[in-house]
Amino acid sequence: MVFREGDGSMGRVEGKVALVTGAARGQGRSHALRLAQEGADVVVLDACTEIDSVPYPLPTEVELKETEALVAATGRRVLARTADVRSQEQLDAVVDEALAEFGHIDIVAANAGIVGFRPTWELSDTEWQDMLDVNLTGAFHTVKAVVPAMIEAGRGGSIVITSSIQAMLGSANIAHYNASKSGVMGLMRTLAAELGPHGIRVNTVNPSAVETPMLLNEATFRIFGPDLENPGPDDLWERSKNRNPMGVGWLSAAHLSNAVLFLASDEAQYITGVALPVDMGVRL
Ligand SMILES: NC(=O)c1ccc[n+]([C@@H]2O[C@H](COP(=O)([O-])OP(=O)(O)OC[C@H]3O[C@@H](n4cnc5c(N)ncnc54)[C@H](O)[C@@H]3O)[C@@H](O)[C@H]2O)c1
């Protein structure tokens, strides 16, 4: 661990290379920045495309370029590419390019995800399938693209998949989301068993509400305030804060990035197979 004077960082992932999916905005952007601030070179990717079954706008390449510029401003190297986690081919291509550029990948934040709301029996096959394709199969594609090179490099590593606190609870209207986020916990545990012998640790972070465009949009306001004529962010904060003992409506993306950074760093050397709630105690 190297302390780099002046910028307040501790170099907690100095010399490592991180791959972050869903990095055009939100938690993914924050993870990329936090890891870069602590010394990692970063590969960022995002689909930068609308998905018809998603009830809020998704980002464009403009936001991915902003992430790229923000990471570059930390002084670390960055590779930014448009790629959809639903496509193994696209992920393989980014990983090949990243390996040619950086030589190895040590940290993976499989963060890309979508959400939607509907009673289970009213979900269309498309809504169900899109959710599983992005959130569950997307995480599978991500690890499949990168794990062989991680094993071959023989440097160990850390994979952090973003699940959700919903996979530990049961809330109405998100069966497809919950199934996908429970699925990645199963994927994580199996991978942890398979990759332990290679010194590669695999964990999930399980956030409750996080202040990103996935949370702060019309569709979410309506699902939290079905009885209100024009529900907005203040109503969401009020109702959300009453669901946890710490009385906070939502976390910022940086809270999750700090958890990802810890799991990615050598400080978590023997932590694997763990689902880490970052949730203000909403489970209690
Ligand atoms: N915001 C919350 O309240 C909350 C709570 C629990 C878990 N999560 C999870 O956190 C993760 C990050 O979400 P966020 O809150 O930053 O939301 P966000 O919508 O701001 O960011 C998600 C990112 O994933 C990208 N993405 C979506 N589909 C993709 C695909 N097929 N291929 C590549 N990229 C794709 C989006 O373009 C977007 O940039 C997600 O997995 C989400 O399910 C969020």
Coordinates of C-alpha atoms and ligand atoms in Angstrom, one line a residue:
M1 CA 0.0 0.0 0.0
V2 CA 1.5 3.3 -1.0
F3 CA 0.4 6.6 0.5
R4 CA 0.4 9.3 -2.2
E5 CA 0.8 12.7 -0.6
G6 CA -1.4 15.6 -1.6
D7 CA -4.5 13.9 -3.1
G8 CA -5.8 12.4 0.2
S9 CA -5.8 8.9 -1.4
M10 CA -4.1 5.9 0.1
G11 CA -3.4 3.9 -3.0
R12 CA -5.6 1.0 -1.7
V13 CA -5.8 -0.6 -5.2
E14 CA -2.5 0.8 -6.5
G15 CA -1.1 -1.1 -9.5
K16 CA -4.4 -2.9 -10.1
V17 CA -6.7 -2.7 -13.2
A18 CA -10.5 -2.6 -12.6
L19 CA -13.3 -3.3 -15.0
V20 CA -16.6 -1.6 -14.2
T21 CA -19.9 -2.3 -16.1
G22 CA -22.8 0.1 -16.3
A23 CA -20.3 3.0 -15.7
A24 CA -21.9 5.8 -17.8
R25 CA -23.5 7.2 -14.7
G26 CA -24.8 6.3 -11.2
Q27 CA -23.0 3.8 -9.0
G28 CA -20.8 2.5 -11.9
R29 CA -19.4 5.9 -12.6
S30 CA -18.8 6.4 -8.9
H31 CA -17.1 3.0 -8.5
A32 CA -14.8 3.8 -11.5
L33 CA -13.8 7.1 -10.0
R34 CA -13.3 5.8 -6.4
L35 CA -11.1 2.9 -7.7
A36 CA -9.1 5.3 -9.8
Q37 CA -8.6 7.7 -6.9
E38 CA -7.1 4.8 -5.0
G39 CA -4.7 4.0 -7.7
A40 CA -6.4 1.6 -10.2
D41 CA -6.4 2.0 -14.0
V42 CA -10.0 1.5 -15.1
V43 CA -11.9 0.0 -18.0
V44 CA -15.4 1.3 -18.1
L45 CA -18.2 0.1 -20.3
D46 CA -21.9 0.8 -20.7
A47 CA -24.6 -0.1 -23.3
C48 CA -25.6 3.5 -23.6
T49 CA -29.0 2.5 -25.1
E50 CA -32.7 2.6 -24.2
I51 CA -34.4 -0.6 -23.4
D52 CA -38.1 -0.5 -24.2
S53 CA -39.3 -2.3 -21.1
V54 CA -37.3 0.0 -18.7
P55 CA -39.6 2.8 -17.4
Y56 CA -37.0 5.6 -17.1
P57 CA -34.4 7.0 -19.5
L58 CA -31.0 5.2 -19.8
P59 CA -27.8 7.2 -20.5
T60 CA -26.1 7.9 -23.8
E61 CA -22.5 7.8 -24.9
V62 CA -22.3 11.5 -23.7
E63 CA -22.5 10.3 -20.1
L64 CA -19.9 7.5 -20.8
K65 CA -17.6 10.1 -22.2
E66 CA -18.1 12.2 -19.0
T67 CA -17.1 9.2 -16.9
E68 CA -14.0 8.7 -19.1
A69 CA -13.0 12.3 -18.6
L70 CA -13.6 12.2 -14.8
V71 CA -11.5 9.1 -14.4
A72 CA -8.7 10.5 -16.7
A73 CA -8.7 13.6 -14.5
T74 CA -7.6 11.5 -11.5
G75 CA -4.4 10.8 -13.4
R76 CA -5.1 7.1 -13.9
R77 CA -5.4 5.4 -17.3
V78 CA -8.9 4.7 -18.6
L79 CA -10.4 2.7 -21.4
A80 CA -14.1 3.5 -22.1
R81 CA -16.2 1.4 -24.5
T82 CA -19.8 1.1 -25.5
A83 CA -20.8 -2.6 -24.9
D84 CA -24.0 -4.3 -23.8
V85 CA -23.7 -6.9 -21.1
R86 CA -26.3 -9.0 -22.9
S87 CA -23.7 -9.7 -25.6
Q88 CA -20.9 -12.1 -24.7
E89 CA -19.2 -11.1 -28.0
Q90 CA -19.2 -7.4 -27.1
L91 CA -17.8 -8.1 -23.6
D92 CA -15.1 -10.4 -24.9
A93 CA -14.0 -7.7 -27.3
V94 CA -13.7 -5.1 -24.6
V95 CA -11.8 -7.5 -22.3
D96 CA -9.4 -8.4 -25.2
E97 CA -8.7 -4.8 -25.8
A98 CA -8.2 -4.1 -22.1
L99 CA -5.8 -6.9 -21.7
A100 CA -3.8 -5.7 -24.7
E101 CA -3.7 -2.2 -23.2
F102 CA -3.2 -3.0 -19.5
G103 CA -1.9 -6.6 -19.4
H104 CA -4.2 -7.8 -16.7
I105 CA -7.5 -7.2 -15.0
D106 CA -7.6 -7.6 -11.2
I107 CA -10.9 -6.1 -10.1
V108 CA -14.4 -6.6 -11.6
A109 CA -17.4 -4.5 -10.6
A110 CA -20.3 -6.2 -12.4
N111 CA -22.7 -3.4 -11.7
A112 CA -24.8 -2.9 -14.9
G113 CA -28.5 -3.2 -14.1
I114 CA -32.1 -2.1 -14.8
V115 CA -35.3 -2.1 -12.7
G116 CA -39.0 -2.1 -13.5
F117 CA -42.3 -2.4 -11.5
R118 CA -45.3 -4.6 -12.1
P119 CA -47.4 -7.1 -10.2
T120 CA -45.9 -10.6 -10.9
W121 CA -48.9 -11.9 -12.8
E122 CA -49.0 -8.8 -15.0
L123 CA -45.3 -8.9 -16.1
S124 CA -44.9 -9.5 -19.8
D125 CA -42.4 -12.1 -21.0
T126 CA -40.4 -9.3 -22.5
E127 CA -40.2 -7.5 -19.1
W128 CA -39.2 -10.7 -17.4
Q129 CA -36.6 -11.7 -20.0
D130 CA -35.0 -8.2 -20.3
M131 CA -34.5 -8.1 -16.6
L132 CA -32.9 -11.5 -16.4
D133 CA -30.8 -10.8 -19.6
V134 CA -29.3 -7.6 -18.2
N135 CA -29.0 -8.2 -14.5
L136 CA -28.3 -12.0 -14.3
T137 CA -27.0 -13.1 -17.7
G138 CA -25.1 -9.8 -18.0
A139 CA -23.2 -10.6 -14.8
F140 CA -22.5 -14.1 -16.1
H141 CA -21.2 -12.7 -19.4
T142 CA -19.0 -10.3 -17.5
V143 CA -17.3 -12.9 -15.4
K144 CA -17.1 -15.3 -18.3
A145 CA -15.3 -12.7 -20.3
V146 CA -12.7 -11.9 -17.7
V147 CA -12.1 -14.9 -15.4
P148 CA -9.9 -17.0 -17.8
A149 CA -7.5 -14.1 -18.0
M150 CA -7.6 -13.6 -14.3
I151 CA -6.8 -17.2 -13.6
E152 CA -4.0 -17.2 -16.2
A153 CA -2.4 -14.0 -14.8
G154 CA -2.1 -15.8 -11.4
R155 CA -2.4 -12.5 -9.6
G156 CA -5.6 -13.3 -7.6
G157 CA -8.3 -10.7 -7.8
S158 CA -11.7 -9.5 -6.6
I159 CA -15.1 -9.7 -8.3
V160 CA -17.9 -7.7 -6.8
I161 CA -21.4 -8.2 -8.3
T162 CA -24.1 -5.7 -7.5
S163 CA -27.1 -7.5 -6.1
S164 CA -29.8 -5.7 -4.1
I165 CA -31.2 -5.7 -0.6
Q166 CA -34.4 -6.8 -2.4
A167 CA -32.8 -10.2 -2.8
M168 CA -32.8 -10.5 1.1
L169 CA -36.3 -9.1 1.4
G170 CA -39.6 -9.4 -0.4
S171 CA -41.2 -6.3 -1.9
A172 CA -44.2 -6.2 -4.2
N173 CA -44.0 -5.4 -7.9
I174 CA -40.4 -6.5 -8.5
A175 CA -40.5 -10.3 -8.9
H176 CA -38.3 -10.2 -12.1
Y177 CA -35.8 -7.8 -10.4
N178 CA -35.7 -9.9 -7.2
A179 CA -35.3 -13.1 -9.2
S180 CA -32.3 -11.6 -11.1
K181 CA -30.7 -10.1 -7.9
S182 CA -31.2 -13.4 -6.0
G183 CA -29.7 -15.2 -9.0
V184 CA -26.5 -13.2 -8.9
M185 CA -26.1 -14.2 -5.3
G186 CA -26.1 -17.8 -6.4
L187 CA -23.7 -17.0 -9.1
M188 CA -21.4 -15.3 -6.6
R189 CA -21.4 -18.2 -4.2
T190 CA -20.6 -20.8 -6.9
L191 CA -17.8 -18.6 -8.3
A192 CA -16.4 -18.0 -4.9
A193 CA -16.0 -21.8 -4.5
E194 CA -14.6 -22.2 -8.0
L195 CA -12.1 -19.3 -7.8
G196 CA -10.9 -19.5 -4.2
P197 CA -8.1 -21.8 -5.3
H198 CA -6.9 -19.1 -7.6
G199 CA -6.9 -16.4 -5.0
I200 CA -9.9 -14.7 -6.7
R201 CA -12.5 -13.5 -4.2
V202 CA -16.2 -13.1 -5.3
N203 CA -18.8 -11.1 -3.3
T204 CA -21.9 -9.1 -3.8
V205 CA -22.9 -5.7 -2.5
N206 CA -26.6 -5.5 -1.7
P207 CA -27.7 -1.8 -1.6
S208 CA -31.0 -0.5 -0.5
A209 CA -32.2 2.8 -2.1
V210 CA -29.3 4.7 -3.8
E211 CA -29.5 8.2 -5.2
T212 CA -29.1 7.6 -8.9
P213 CA -31.4 8.0 -12.0
M214 CA -32.6 4.4 -11.4
L215 CA -34.2 5.6 -8.1
L216 CA -35.1 9.3 -8.8
N217 CA -37.6 9.0 -11.6
E218 CA -41.3 9.2 -12.2
A219 CA -41.8 5.4 -12.2
T220 CA -40.3 5.0 -8.7
F221 CA -42.1 8.1 -7.3
R222 CA -45.4 6.5 -8.4
I223 CA -44.6 3.0 -7.0
F224 CA -43.7 4.5 -3.6
G225 CA -46.7 7.0 -3.6
P226 CA -49.6 5.2 -5.3
D227 CA -52.1 7.3 -3.3
L228 CA -50.5 10.7 -4.2
E229 CA -51.5 12.7 -7.1
N230 CA -48.0 14.0 -8.0
P231 CA -45.5 12.1 -6.0
G232 CA -41.9 13.5 -6.1
P233 CA -38.5 13.1 -4.5
D234 CA -39.6 14.5 -1.1
D235 CA -42.4 12.0 -0.8
L236 CA -40.0 9.2 -1.8
W237 CA -37.5 10.3 0.8
E238 CA -40.2 10.4 3.6
R239 CA -41.5 6.9 2.8
S240 CA -38.1 5.4 2.2
K241 CA -36.7 6.8 5.5
N242 CA -39.5 5.2 7.5
R243 CA -38.4 1.8 6.3
N244 CA -35.0 1.7 8.0
P245 CA -33.8 2.4 11.6
M246 CA -31.3 5.0 10.6
G247 CA -34.0 7.3 9.2
V248 CA -32.3 8.0 5.9
G249 CA -34.2 8.0 2.6
W250 CA -31.4 6.9 0.4
L251 CA -27.7 6.4 0.2
S252 CA -25.3 8.2 -2.2
A253 CA -23.4 6.2 -4.8
A254 CA -20.2 6.9 -2.9
H255 CA -21.4 4.8 0.0
L256 CA -21.6 1.8 -2.3
S257 CA -18.3 2.7 -3.9
N258 CA -16.6 2.6 -0.6
A259 CA -18.0 -0.9 0.0
V260 CA -16.8 -2.0 -3.4
L261 CA -13.4 -0.5 -2.9
F262 CA -13.0 -2.3 0.4
L263 CA -14.0 -5.7 -1.1
A264 CA -11.7 -5.0 -4.1
S265 CA -8.7 -4.1 -1.9
D266 CA -6.3 -6.4 -0.1
E267 CA -7.9 -5.3 3.2
A268 CA -10.6 -7.9 2.3
Q269 CA -8.0 -10.5 1.6
Y270 CA -9.9 -13.5 3.0
I271 CA -13.5 -12.2 2.5
T272 CA -15.2 -14.2 -0.2
G273 CA -18.7 -15.7 -0.8
V274 CA -20.3 -12.8 1.2
A275 CA -23.4 -10.8 0.4
L276 CA -22.7 -7.4 2.0
P277 CA -25.8 -5.3 2.7
V278 CA -25.3 -1.5 2.5
D279 CA -28.8 -0.7 3.5
M280 CA -29.1 1.5 6.6
G281 CA -30.4 -1.6 8.4
V282 CA -33.5 -1.9 6.3
R283 CA -33.5 -5.6 6.9
L284 CA -34.0 -5.2 10.7
Ligands
LIG1 N1 -30.4 2.8 -7.3 C1 -30.9 2.0 -6.4 O1 -31.7 2.3 -5.6 C2 -30.3 0.5 -6.4 C3 -30.6 -0.3 -5.3 C4 -30.2 -1.6 -5.3 C5 -29.4 -2.1 -6.3 N2 -29.1 -1.3 -7.4 C6 -28.3 -1.8 -8.4 O2 -27.1 -1.0 -8.6 C7 -26.6 -1.1 -9.9 C8 -26.3 0.2 -10.5 O3 -27.5 1.0 -10.7 P1 -27.6 2.6 -10.5 O4 -28.4 2.8 -9.2 O5 -26.3 3.2 -10.7 O6 -28.6 2.9 -11.7 P2 -28.3 3.7 -13.1 O7 -29.6 3.4 -13.9 O8 -27.9 5.1 -12.8 O9 -27.1 3.0 -13.7 C9 -27.1 1.7 -14.3 C10 -26.2 1.7 -15.5 O10 -26.2 0.4 -16.1 C11 -26.2 0.5 -17.5 N3 -26.8 -0.6 -18.2 C12 -28.1 -1.0 -18.2 N4 -28.3 -2.0 -19.0 C13 -27.0 -2.3 -19.5 C14 -26.6 -3.3 -20.4 N5 -27.4 -4.2 -21.0 N6 -25.2 -3.3 -20.7 C15 -24.4 -2.4 -20.1 N7 -24.8 -1.5 -19.3 C16 -26.1 -1.4 -19.0 C17 -27.1 1.8 -17.7 O11 -26.9 2.3 -19.0 C18 -26.6 2.7 -16.6 O12 -25.5 3.5 -16.9 C19 -27.7 -1.9 -10.7 O13 -27.3 -3.3 -10.8 C20 -28.9 -1.8 -9.8 O14 -29.8 -2.8 -10.0 C21 -29.6 0.0 -7.4

